[in-house]
C-alpha cells in the first residue's frame, strides 16, 4: 500500500538534494574564482617584469603559467563532472528514499485482518483506491525526476566549462 508522500518529506528531500548540489558546486565556483584571480595576479606580475627580462625568459614563464592554468581548468572540469554525477545519483536515490519512508510507515502501523467474508467487497474497493493512489504517486515521482533532470541540464549548460 503506497501513501502519498507528505509535503514535509517532499520539502525535506528537495532541500537535501539542493543542499547537496550546492555543496558540490560551491567549491568548484570558488576554485574557478581563485584560479582566475591567481591568473590575473600572475599576468600582472609578468607585465611588470617583462620590461626587466629578456623575451626568452618571459616566454618560458608564460608557458609555465599556461600549464598551471590548463591544470586548473582540467581539475575544474573533473570537479564539474563529479558534481554532475553526484546530482544524478541524488536524483536517482530520492524515489528510493521515498519508498523506504513508505515502507517504514507501513511497518509502524498494525495490520488488522478479519476472517469473515463480509468485508471482502470493501477490502477490494480499498485495494483499488490504493492502486489508484499508487499510480498517481508514480506519475508525480516520474514528473519530479523529469523536472530534476531538466534542472540538471540547465545547470550543465549554464555552468559549462570554457571550451579550449
mmCIF file of N, CA, C and O in Angstrom, residues 47-144:
data_model
loop_
_atom_site.group_PDB
_atom_site.id
_atom_site.type_symbol
_atom_site.label_atom_id
_atom_site.label_comp_id
_atom_site.label_asym_id
_atom_site.label_seq_id
_atom_site.Cartn_x
_atom_site.Cartn_y
_atom_site.Cartn_z
ATOM 1 N N UNK A 47 53.520 41.305 -16.649
ATOM 2 C CA UNK A 47 53.546 42.603 -17.322
ATOM 3 C C UNK A 47 54.580 43.530 -16.670
ATOM 4 O O UNK A 47 55.300 44.263 -17.358
ATOM 5 N N UNK A 48 54.658 43.494 -15.327
ATOM 6 C CA UNK A 48 55.630 44.351 -14.635
ATOM 7 C C UNK A 48 57.071 43.899 -14.887
ATOM 8 O O UNK A 48 57.987 44.701 -14.997
ATOM 9 N N UNK A 49 57.260 42.605 -14.953
ATOM 10 C CA UNK A 49 58.605 42.072 -15.116
ATOM 11 C C UNK A 49 59.071 42.006 -16.573
ATOM 12 O O UNK A 49 60.269 41.873 -16.836
ATOM 13 N N UNK A 50 58.165 42.111 -17.511
ATOM 14 C CA UNK A 50 58.503 41.954 -18.925
ATOM 15 C C UNK A 50 59.519 43.001 -19.395
ATOM 16 O O UNK A 50 60.362 42.717 -20.255
ATOM 17 N N UNK A 51 59.460 44.191 -18.823
ATOM 18 C CA UNK A 51 60.397 45.241 -19.219
ATOM 19 C C UNK A 51 61.807 44.940 -18.712
ATOM 20 O O UNK A 51 62.789 45.379 -19.319
ATOM 21 N N UNK A 52 61.910 44.173 -17.612
ATOM 22 C CA UNK A 52 63.205 43.947 -16.994
ATOM 23 C C UNK A 52 63.916 42.682 -17.499
ATOM 24 O O UNK A 52 65.109 42.545 -17.324
ATOM 25 N N UNK A 53 63.197 41.735 -18.067
ATOM 26 C CA UNK A 53 63.819 40.484 -18.500
ATOM 27 C C UNK A 53 63.662 40.292 -19.997
ATOM 28 O O UNK A 53 62.782 40.855 -20.622
ATOM 29 N N UNK A 54 64.536 39.475 -20.520
ATOM 30 C CA UNK A 54 64.506 39.295 -21.978
ATOM 31 C C UNK A 54 63.312 38.429 -22.378
ATOM 32 O O UNK A 54 62.674 37.771 -21.570
ATOM 33 N N UNK A 55 63.027 38.411 -23.681
ATOM 34 C CA UNK A 55 61.842 37.764 -24.233
ATOM 35 C C UNK A 55 61.824 36.253 -23.990
ATOM 36 O O UNK A 55 60.767 35.677 -23.760
ATOM 37 N N UNK A 56 62.976 35.615 -23.991
ATOM 38 C CA UNK A 56 63.032 34.174 -23.796
ATOM 39 C C UNK A 56 62.532 33.783 -22.401
ATOM 40 O O UNK A 56 61.742 32.847 -22.253
ATOM 41 N N UNK A 57 62.977 34.494 -21.381
ATOM 42 C CA UNK A 57 62.539 34.196 -20.018
ATOM 43 C C UNK A 57 61.046 34.433 -19.856
ATOM 44 O O UNK A 57 60.350 33.675 -19.173
ATOM 45 N N UNK A 58 60.540 35.504 -20.464
ATOM 46 C CA UNK A 58 59.102 35.795 -20.391
ATOM 47 C C UNK A 58 58.311 34.667 -21.031
ATOM 48 O O UNK A 58 57.300 34.205 -20.491
ATOM 49 N N UNK A 59 58.782 34.212 -22.189
ATOM 50 C CA UNK A 59 58.083 33.138 -22.890
ATOM 51 C C UNK A 59 58.045 31.869 -22.045
ATOM 52 O O UNK A 59 57.017 31.189 -21.976
ATOM 53 N N UNK A 60 59.143 31.540 -21.381
ATOM 54 C CA UNK A 60 59.185 30.349 -20.537
ATOM 55 C C UNK A 60 58.198 30.475 -19.369
ATOM 56 O O UNK A 60 57.495 29.532 -19.027
ATOM 57 N N UNK A 61 58.149 31.640 -18.771
ATOM 58 C CA UNK A 61 57.228 31.841 -17.657
ATOM 59 C C UNK A 61 55.774 31.781 -18.116
ATOM 60 O O UNK A 61 54.918 31.235 -17.425
ATOM 61 N N UNK A 62 55.501 32.339 -19.270
ATOM 62 C CA UNK A 62 54.140 32.279 -19.806
ATOM 63 C C UNK A 62 53.747 30.833 -20.067
ATOM 64 O O UNK A 62 52.616 30.421 -19.783
ATOM 65 N N UNK A 63 54.682 30.052 -20.576
ATOM 66 C CA UNK A 63 54.390 28.633 -20.805
ATOM 67 C C UNK A 63 54.069 27.922 -19.495
ATOM 68 O O UNK A 63 53.132 27.113 -19.430
ATOM 69 N N UNK A 64 54.813 28.214 -18.451
ATOM 70 C CA UNK A 64 54.526 27.601 -17.150
ATOM 71 C C UNK A 64 53.160 28.043 -16.620
ATOM 72 O O UNK A 64 52.396 27.239 -16.080
ATOM 73 N N UNK A 65 52.866 29.318 -16.773
ATOM 74 C CA UNK A 65 51.553 29.812 -16.336
ATOM 75 C C UNK A 65 50.433 29.160 -17.135
ATOM 76 O O UNK A 65 49.369 28.844 -16.587
ATOM 77 N N UNK A 66 50.678 28.973 -18.408
ATOM 78 C CA UNK A 66 49.690 28.301 -19.249
ATOM 79 C C UNK A 66 49.465 26.871 -18.765
ATOM 80 O O UNK A 66 48.324 26.387 -18.732
ATOM 81 N N UNK A 67 50.526 26.196 -18.367
ATOM 82 C CA UNK A 67 50.401 24.842 -17.837
ATOM 83 C C UNK A 67 49.604 24.844 -16.530
ATOM 84 O O UNK A 67 48.744 23.980 -16.303
ATOM 85 N N UNK A 68 49.903 25.810 -15.673
ATOM 86 C CA UNK A 68 49.171 25.913 -14.409
ATOM 87 C C UNK A 68 47.689 26.181 -14.680
ATOM 88 O O UNK A 68 46.806 25.562 -14.071
ATOM 89 N N UNK A 69 47.417 27.100 -15.604
ATOM 90 C CA UNK A 69 46.021 27.411 -15.936
ATOM 91 C C UNK A 69 45.337 26.196 -16.529
ATOM 92 O O UNK A 69 44.175 25.895 -16.199
ATOM 93 N N UNK A 70 46.032 25.479 -17.400
ATOM 94 C CA UNK A 70 45.443 24.287 -18.017
ATOM 95 C C UNK A 70 45.157 23.223 -16.959
ATOM 96 O O UNK A 70 44.105 22.577 -16.988
ATOM 97 N N UNK A 71 46.090 23.045 -16.016
ATOM 98 C CA UNK A 71 45.872 22.074 -14.936
ATOM 99 C C UNK A 71 44.654 22.481 -14.099
ATOM 100 O O UNK A 71 43.849 21.627 -13.705
ATOM 101 N N UNK A 72 44.520 23.771 -13.844
ATOM 102 C CA UNK A 72 43.346 24.255 -13.092
ATOM 103 C C UNK A 72 42.053 24.025 -13.850
ATOM 104 O O UNK A 72 41.048 23.623 -13.268
ATOM 105 N N UNK A 73 42.072 24.278 -15.145
ATOM 106 C CA UNK A 73 40.880 24.039 -15.962
ATOM 107 C C UNK A 73 40.529 22.561 -15.987
ATOM 108 O O UNK A 73 39.350 22.192 -15.921
ATOM 109 N N UNK A 74 41.535 21.711 -16.060
ATOM 110 C CA UNK A 74 41.298 20.267 -16.058
ATOM 111 C C UNK A 74 40.691 19.828 -14.729
ATOM 112 O O UNK A 74 39.741 19.039 -14.702
ATOM 113 N N UNK A 75 41.227 20.348 -13.637
ATOM 114 C CA UNK A 75 40.676 19.999 -12.322
ATOM 115 C C UNK A 75 39.234 20.503 -12.187
ATOM 116 O O UNK A 75 38.370 19.802 -11.661
ATOM 117 N N UNK A 76 38.984 21.699 -12.678
ATOM 118 C CA UNK A 76 37.634 22.254 -12.657
ATOM 119 C C UNK A 76 36.688 21.379 -13.470
ATOM 120 O O UNK A 76 35.563 21.104 -13.052
ATOM 121 N N UNK A 77 37.141 20.903 -14.622
ATOM 122 C CA UNK A 77 36.310 20.035 -15.461
ATOM 123 C C UNK A 77 35.993 18.737 -14.715
ATOM 124 O O UNK A 77 34.841 18.288 -14.694
ATOM 125 N N UNK A 78 36.995 18.154 -14.060
ATOM 126 C CA UNK A 78 36.769 16.908 -13.311
ATOM 127 C C UNK A 78 35.798 17.140 -12.152
ATOM 128 O O UNK A 78 34.913 16.317 -11.890
ATOM 129 N N UNK A 79 35.958 18.267 -11.453
ATOM 130 C CA UNK A 79 35.044 18.587 -10.350
ATOM 131 C C UNK A 79 33.617 18.802 -10.853
ATOM 132 O O UNK A 79 32.646 18.404 -10.201
ATOM 133 N N UNK A 80 33.498 19.434 -12.007
ATOM 134 C CA UNK A 80 32.184 19.636 -12.600
ATOM 135 C C UNK A 80 31.541 18.297 -12.958
ATOM 136 O O UNK A 80 30.354 18.078 -12.700
ATOM 137 N N UNK A 81 32.317 17.401 -13.538
ATOM 138 C CA UNK A 81 31.804 16.067 -13.858
ATOM 139 C C UNK A 81 31.374 15.335 -12.588
ATOM 140 O O UNK A 81 30.320 14.691 -12.565
ATOM 141 N N UNK A 82 32.185 15.452 -11.551
ATOM 142 C CA UNK A 82 31.857 14.798 -10.285
ATOM 143 C C UNK A 82 30.578 15.379 -9.681
ATOM 144 O O UNK A 82 29.725 14.640 -9.197
ATOM 145 N N UNK A 83 30.429 16.699 -9.730
ATOM 146 C CA UNK A 83 29.221 17.303 -9.163
ATOM 147 C C UNK A 83 27.989 16.915 -9.976
ATOM 148 O O UNK A 83 26.921 16.692 -9.412
ATOM 149 N N UNK A 84 28.144 16.793 -11.291
ATOM 150 C CA UNK A 84 27.029 16.348 -12.128
ATOM 151 C C UNK A 84 26.658 14.913 -11.774
ATOM 152 O O UNK A 84 25.476 14.576 -11.646
ATOM 153 N N UNK A 85 27.663 14.068 -11.599
ATOM 154 C CA UNK A 85 27.413 12.672 -11.253
ATOM 155 C C UNK A 85 26.721 12.596 -9.889
ATOM 156 O O UNK A 85 25.757 11.838 -9.713
ATOM 157 N N UNK A 86 27.205 13.399 -8.918
ATOM 158 C CA UNK A 86 26.596 13.409 -7.587
ATOM 159 C C UNK A 86 25.131 13.847 -7.660
ATOM 160 O O UNK A 86 24.273 13.261 -6.999
ATOM 161 N N UNK A 87 24.861 14.884 -8.442
ATOM 162 C CA UNK A 87 23.478 15.362 -8.571
ATOM 163 C C UNK A 87 22.599 14.276 -9.182
ATOM 164 O O UNK A 87 21.447 14.076 -8.755
ATOM 165 N N UNK A 88 23.125 13.569 -10.171
ATOM 166 C CA UNK A 88 22.362 12.486 -10.800
ATOM 167 C C UNK A 88 22.081 11.375 -9.787
ATOM 168 O O UNK A 88 20.966 10.855 -9.721
ATOM 169 N N UNK A 89 23.090 11.015 -9.001
ATOM 170 C CA UNK A 89 22.910 9.951 -8.014
ATOM 171 C C UNK A 89 21.873 10.362 -6.965
ATOM 172 O O UNK A 89 21.045 9.544 -6.555
ATOM 173 N N UNK A 90 21.914 11.604 -6.551
ATOM 174 C CA UNK A 90 20.940 12.079 -5.560
ATOM 175 C C UNK A 90 19.529 12.035 -6.141
ATOM 176 O O UNK A 90 18.588 11.584 -5.483
ATOM 177 N N UNK A 91 19.386 12.477 -7.396
ATOM 178 C CA UNK A 91 18.045 12.444 -8.005
ATOM 179 C C UNK A 91 17.581 11.009 -8.201
ATOM 180 O O UNK A 91 16.390 10.723 -8.141
ATOM 181 N N UNK A 92 18.518 10.099 -8.424
ATOM 182 C CA UNK A 92 18.172 8.690 -8.598
ATOM 183 C C UNK A 92 17.776 8.055 -7.264
ATOM 184 O O UNK A 92 16.901 7.189 -7.202
ATOM 185 N N UNK A 93 18.374 8.508 -6.178
ATOM 186 C CA UNK A 93 18.102 7.925 -4.875
ATOM 187 C C UNK A 93 16.863 8.512 -4.198
ATOM 188 O O UNK A 93 16.326 7.896 -3.270
ATOM 189 N N UNK A 94 16.420 9.682 -4.637
ATOM 190 C CA UNK A 94 15.266 10.322 -3.990
ATOM 191 C C UNK A 94 14.015 9.433 -4.007
ATOM 192 O O UNK A 94 13.370 9.274 -2.966
ATOM 193 N N UNK A 95 13.632 8.824 -5.152
ATOM 194 C CA UNK A 95 12.456 7.941 -5.122
ATOM 195 C C UNK A 95 12.663 6.732 -4.209
ATOM 196 O O UNK A 95 11.720 6.276 -3.568
ATOM 197 N N UNK A 96 13.880 6.227 -4.138
ATOM 198 C CA UNK A 96 14.143 5.090 -3.258
ATOM 199 C C UNK A 96 13.976 5.495 -1.796
ATOM 200 O O UNK A 96 13.464 4.723 -0.986
ATOM 201 N N UNK A 97 14.416 6.692 -1.470
ATOM 202 C CA UNK A 97 14.238 7.184 -0.099
ATOM 203 C C UNK A 97 12.749 7.329 0.215
ATOM 204 O O UNK A 97 12.311 6.999 1.324
ATOM 205 N N UNK A 98 11.986 7.804 -0.763
ATOM 206 C CA UNK A 98 10.539 7.940 -0.554
ATOM 207 C C UNK A 98 9.905 6.561 -0.345
ATOM 208 O O UNK A 98 9.047 6.387 0.529
ATOM 209 N N UNK A 99 10.331 5.584 -1.128
ATOM 210 C CA UNK A 99 9.790 4.237 -0.978
ATOM 211 C C UNK A 99 10.156 3.664 0.395
ATOM 212 O O UNK A 99 9.346 3.001 1.047
ATOM 213 N N UNK A 100 11.371 3.923 0.839
ATOM 214 C CA UNK A 100 11.795 3.448 2.150
ATOM 215 C C UNK A 100 10.966 4.100 3.250
ATOM 216 O O UNK A 100 10.542 3.425 4.197
ATOM 217 N N UNK A 101 10.706 5.388 3.124
ATOM 218 C CA UNK A 101 9.852 6.088 4.091
ATOM 219 C C UNK A 101 8.476 5.436 4.153
ATOM 220 O O UNK A 101 7.919 5.232 5.223
ATOM 221 N N UNK A 102 7.942 5.088 2.987
ATOM 222 C CA UNK A 102 6.618 4.468 2.957
ATOM 223 C C UNK A 102 6.654 3.096 3.640
ATOM 224 O O UNK A 102 5.739 2.743 4.390
ATOM 225 N N UNK A 103 7.697 2.326 3.353
ATOM 226 C CA UNK A 103 7.793 1.005 3.977
ATOM 227 C C UNK A 103 7.914 1.123 5.492
ATOM 228 O O UNK A 103 7.305 0.350 6.231
ATOM 229 N N UNK A 104 8.696 2.093 5.967
ATOM 230 C CA UNK A 104 8.822 2.288 7.410
ATOM 231 C C UNK A 104 7.487 2.696 8.022
ATOM 232 O O UNK A 104 7.120 2.224 9.104
ATOM 233 N N UNK A 105 6.782 3.548 7.328
ATOM 234 C CA UNK A 105 5.481 3.978 7.823
ATOM 235 C C UNK A 105 4.505 2.805 7.852
ATOM 236 O O UNK A 105 3.727 2.640 8.796
ATOM 237 N N UNK A 106 4.552 1.981 6.823
ATOM 238 C CA UNK A 106 3.672 0.810 6.744
ATOM 239 C C UNK A 106 4.003 -0.165 7.885
ATOM 240 O O UNK A 106 3.104 -0.747 8.482
ATOM 241 N N UNK A 107 5.285 -0.326 8.198
ATOM 242 C CA UNK A 107 5.681 -1.242 9.269
ATOM 243 C C UNK A 107 5.253 -0.713 10.639
ATOM 244 O O UNK A 107 5.031 -1.482 11.568
ATOM 245 N N UNK A 108 5.147 0.590 10.757
ATOM 246 C CA UNK A 108 4.770 1.181 12.038
ATOM 247 C C UNK A 108 3.287 0.980 12.339
ATOM 248 O O UNK A 108 2.875 1.035 13.492
ATOM 249 N N UNK A 109 2.495 0.730 11.315
ATOM 250 C CA UNK A 109 1.051 0.557 11.502
ATOM 251 C C UNK A 109 0.721 -0.934 11.655
ATOM 252 O O UNK A 109 1.191 -1.745 10.870
ATOM 253 N N UNK A 110 -0.118 -1.281 12.607
ATOM 254 C CA UNK A 110 -0.505 -2.693 12.732
ATOM 255 C C UNK A 110 -1.479 -3.077 11.610
ATOM 256 O O UNK A 110 -2.284 -2.267 11.156
ATOM 257 N N UNK A 111 -1.383 -4.326 11.162
ATOM 258 C CA UNK A 111 -2.278 -4.839 10.124
ATOM 259 C C UNK A 111 -3.386 -5.621 10.810
ATOM 260 O O UNK A 111 -3.132 -6.525 11.603
ATOM 261 N N UNK A 112 -4.628 -5.267 10.505
ATOM 262 C CA UNK A 112 -5.785 -5.940 11.091
ATOM 263 C C UNK A 112 -6.429 -6.790 10.006
ATOM 264 O O UNK A 112 -6.799 -6.279 8.951
ATOM 265 N N UNK A 113 -6.547 -8.081 10.259
ATOM 266 C CA UNK A 113 -7.128 -8.997 9.286
ATOM 267 C C UNK A 113 -8.356 -9.641 9.916
ATOM 268 O O UNK A 113 -8.297 -10.199 11.004
ATOM 269 N N UNK A 114 -9.485 -9.571 9.194
ATOM 270 C CA UNK A 114 -10.701 -10.231 9.653
ATOM 271 C C UNK A 114 -10.962 -11.410 8.729
ATOM 272 O O UNK A 114 -10.781 -11.306 7.516
ATOM 273 N N UNK A 115 -11.409 -12.494 9.300
ATOM 274 C CA UNK A 115 -11.545 -13.719 8.520
ATOM 275 C C UNK A 115 -12.915 -13.881 7.899
ATOM 276 O O UNK A 115 -13.081 -14.701 7.014
ATOM 277 N N UNK A 116 -13.906 -13.145 8.346
ATOM 278 C CA UNK A 116 -15.224 -13.319 7.748
ATOM 279 C C UNK A 116 -15.270 -12.654 6.378
ATOM 280 O O UNK A 116 -14.548 -11.730 6.082
ATOM 281 N N UNK A 117 -16.105 -13.105 5.485
ATOM 282 C CA UNK A 117 -16.166 -12.624 4.113
ATOM 283 C C UNK A 117 -17.044 -11.403 3.919
ATOM 284 O O UNK A 117 -17.242 -10.958 2.795
ATOM 285 N N UNK A 118 -17.585 -10.833 4.975
ATOM 286 C CA UNK A 118 -18.479 -9.694 4.838
ATOM 287 C C UNK A 118 -17.750 -8.437 4.385
ATOM 288 O O UNK A 118 -18.311 -7.615 3.686
ATOM 289 N N UNK A 119 -16.508 -8.297 4.785
ATOM 290 C CA UNK A 119 -15.751 -7.085 4.442
ATOM 291 C C UNK A 119 -14.986 -7.226 3.135
ATOM 292 O O UNK A 119 -14.235 -6.320 2.762
ATOM 293 N N UNK A 120 -15.135 -8.328 2.447
ATOM 294 C CA UNK A 120 -14.378 -8.563 1.212
ATOM 295 C C UNK A 120 -14.652 -7.507 0.143
ATOM 296 O O UNK A 120 -13.696 -6.985 -0.452
ATOM 297 N N UNK A 121 -15.894 -7.122 -0.156
ATOM 298 C CA UNK A 121 -16.105 -6.069 -1.171
ATOM 299 C C UNK A 121 -15.474 -4.734 -0.764
ATOM 300 O O UNK A 121 -14.875 -4.047 -1.595
ATOM 301 N N UNK A 122 -15.591 -4.390 0.504
ATOM 302 C CA UNK A 122 -14.987 -3.137 0.955
ATOM 303 C C UNK A 122 -13.460 -3.204 0.848
ATOM 304 O O UNK A 122 -12.803 -2.248 0.433
ATOM 305 N N UNK A 123 -12.899 -4.355 1.200
ATOM 306 C CA UNK A 123 -11.452 -4.534 1.095
ATOM 307 C C UNK A 123 -10.996 -4.414 -0.351
ATOM 308 O O UNK A 123 -9.968 -3.786 -0.646
ATOM 309 N N UNK A 124 -11.738 -4.982 -1.263
ATOM 310 C CA UNK A 124 -11.382 -4.882 -2.685
ATOM 311 C C UNK A 124 -11.447 -3.435 -3.172
ATOM 312 O O UNK A 124 -10.588 -2.988 -3.937
ATOM 313 N N UNK A 125 -12.467 -2.721 -2.729
ATOM 314 C CA UNK A 125 -12.552 -1.320 -3.154
ATOM 315 C C UNK A 125 -11.403 -0.505 -2.551
ATOM 316 O O UNK A 125 -10.852 0.379 -3.211
ATOM 317 N N UNK A 126 -11.010 -0.817 -1.320
ATOM 318 C CA UNK A 126 -9.867 -0.136 -0.720
ATOM 319 C C UNK A 126 -8.578 -0.459 -1.472
ATOM 320 O O UNK A 126 -7.738 0.423 -1.696
ATOM 321 N N UNK A 127 -8.421 -1.696 -1.868
ATOM 322 C CA UNK A 127 -7.236 -2.079 -2.645
ATOM 323 C C UNK A 127 -7.216 -1.304 -3.951
ATOM 324 O O UNK A 127 -6.166 -0.811 -4.395
ATOM 325 N N UNK A 128 -8.355 -1.161 -4.582
ATOM 326 C CA UNK A 128 -8.424 -0.406 -5.838
ATOM 327 C C UNK A 128 -8.073 1.065 -5.621
ATOM 328 O O UNK A 128 -7.350 1.675 -6.417
ATOM 329 N N UNK A 129 -8.566 1.638 -4.528
ATOM 330 C CA UNK A 129 -8.237 3.031 -4.201
ATOM 331 C C UNK A 129 -6.725 3.176 -3.973
ATOM 332 O O UNK A 129 -6.093 4.123 -4.462
ATOM 333 N N UNK A 130 -6.150 2.214 -3.269
ATOM 334 C CA UNK A 130 -4.708 2.256 -3.012
ATOM 335 C C UNK A 130 -3.935 2.139 -4.314
ATOM 336 O O UNK A 130 -2.940 2.840 -4.532
ATOM 337 N N UNK A 131 -4.375 1.268 -5.204
ATOM 338 C CA UNK A 131 -3.694 1.127 -6.503
ATOM 339 C C UNK A 131 -3.758 2.434 -7.299
ATOM 340 O O UNK A 131 -2.776 2.821 -7.931
ATOM 341 N N UNK A 132 -4.910 3.075 -7.284
ATOM 342 C CA UNK A 132 -5.039 4.350 -7.996
ATOM 343 C C UNK A 132 -4.108 5.398 -7.392
ATOM 344 O O UNK A 132 -3.433 6.139 -8.114
ATOM 345 N N UNK A 133 -4.054 5.450 -6.081
ATOM 346 C CA UNK A 133 -3.168 6.413 -5.414
ATOM 347 C C UNK A 133 -1.709 6.090 -5.729
ATOM 348 O O UNK A 133 -0.896 6.984 -5.967
ATOM 349 N N UNK A 134 -1.401 4.808 -5.755
ATOM 350 C CA UNK A 134 -0.039 4.382 -6.103
ATOM 351 C C UNK A 134 0.325 4.845 -7.514
ATOM 352 O O UNK A 134 1.434 5.337 -7.754
ATOM 353 N N UNK A 135 -0.597 4.723 -8.431
ATOM 354 C CA UNK A 135 -0.349 5.179 -9.813
ATOM 355 C C UNK A 135 -0.133 6.690 -9.840
ATOM 356 O O UNK A 135 0.742 7.188 -10.564
ATOM 357 N N UNK A 136 -0.918 7.434 -9.075
ATOM 358 C CA UNK A 136 -0.734 8.884 -9.030
ATOM 359 C C UNK A 136 0.627 9.254 -8.439
ATOM 360 O O UNK A 136 1.303 10.156 -8.935
ATOM 361 N N UNK A 137 1.046 8.548 -7.398
ATOM 362 C CA UNK A 137 2.347 8.816 -6.787
ATOM 363 C C UNK A 137 3.456 8.515 -7.782
ATOM 364 O O UNK A 137 4.408 9.289 -7.926
ATOM 365 N N UNK A 138 3.368 7.404 -8.495
ATOM 366 C CA UNK A 138 4.377 7.080 -9.510
ATOM 367 C C UNK A 138 4.439 8.165 -10.567
ATOM 368 O O UNK A 138 5.521 8.566 -11.000
ATOM 369 N N UNK A 139 3.279 8.653 -10.997
ATOM 370 C CA UNK A 139 3.251 9.717 -12.011
ATOM 371 C C UNK A 139 3.912 10.984 -11.465
ATOM 372 O O UNK A 139 4.696 11.636 -12.163
ATOM 373 N N UNK A 140 3.632 11.320 -10.216
ATOM 374 C CA UNK A 140 4.252 12.509 -9.618
ATOM 375 C C UNK A 140 5.765 12.348 -9.504
ATOM 376 O O UNK A 140 6.522 13.272 -9.790
ATOM 377 N N UNK A 141 6.195 11.178 -9.080
ATOM 378 C CA UNK A 141 7.643 10.944 -8.948
ATOM 379 C C UNK A 141 8.336 10.973 -10.302
ATOM 380 O O UNK A 141 9.443 11.494 -10.421
ATOM 381 N N UNK A 142 7.706 10.436 -11.320
ATOM 382 C CA UNK A 142 8.337 10.488 -12.644
ATOM 383 C C UNK A 142 8.366 11.927 -13.154
ATOM 384 O O UNK A 142 9.347 12.348 -13.771
ATOM 385 N N UNK A 143 7.340 12.702 -12.854
ATOM 386 C CA UNK A 143 7.354 14.115 -13.234
ATOM 387 C C UNK A 143 8.456 14.849 -12.480
ATOM 388 O O UNK A 143 9.185 15.657 -13.062
ATOM 389 N N UNK A 144 8.593 14.552 -11.196
ATOM 390 C CA UNK A 144 9.647 15.168 -10.394
ATOM 391 C C UNK A 144 11.025 14.801 -10.934
ATOM 392 O O UNK A 144 11.896 15.661 -11.061
#
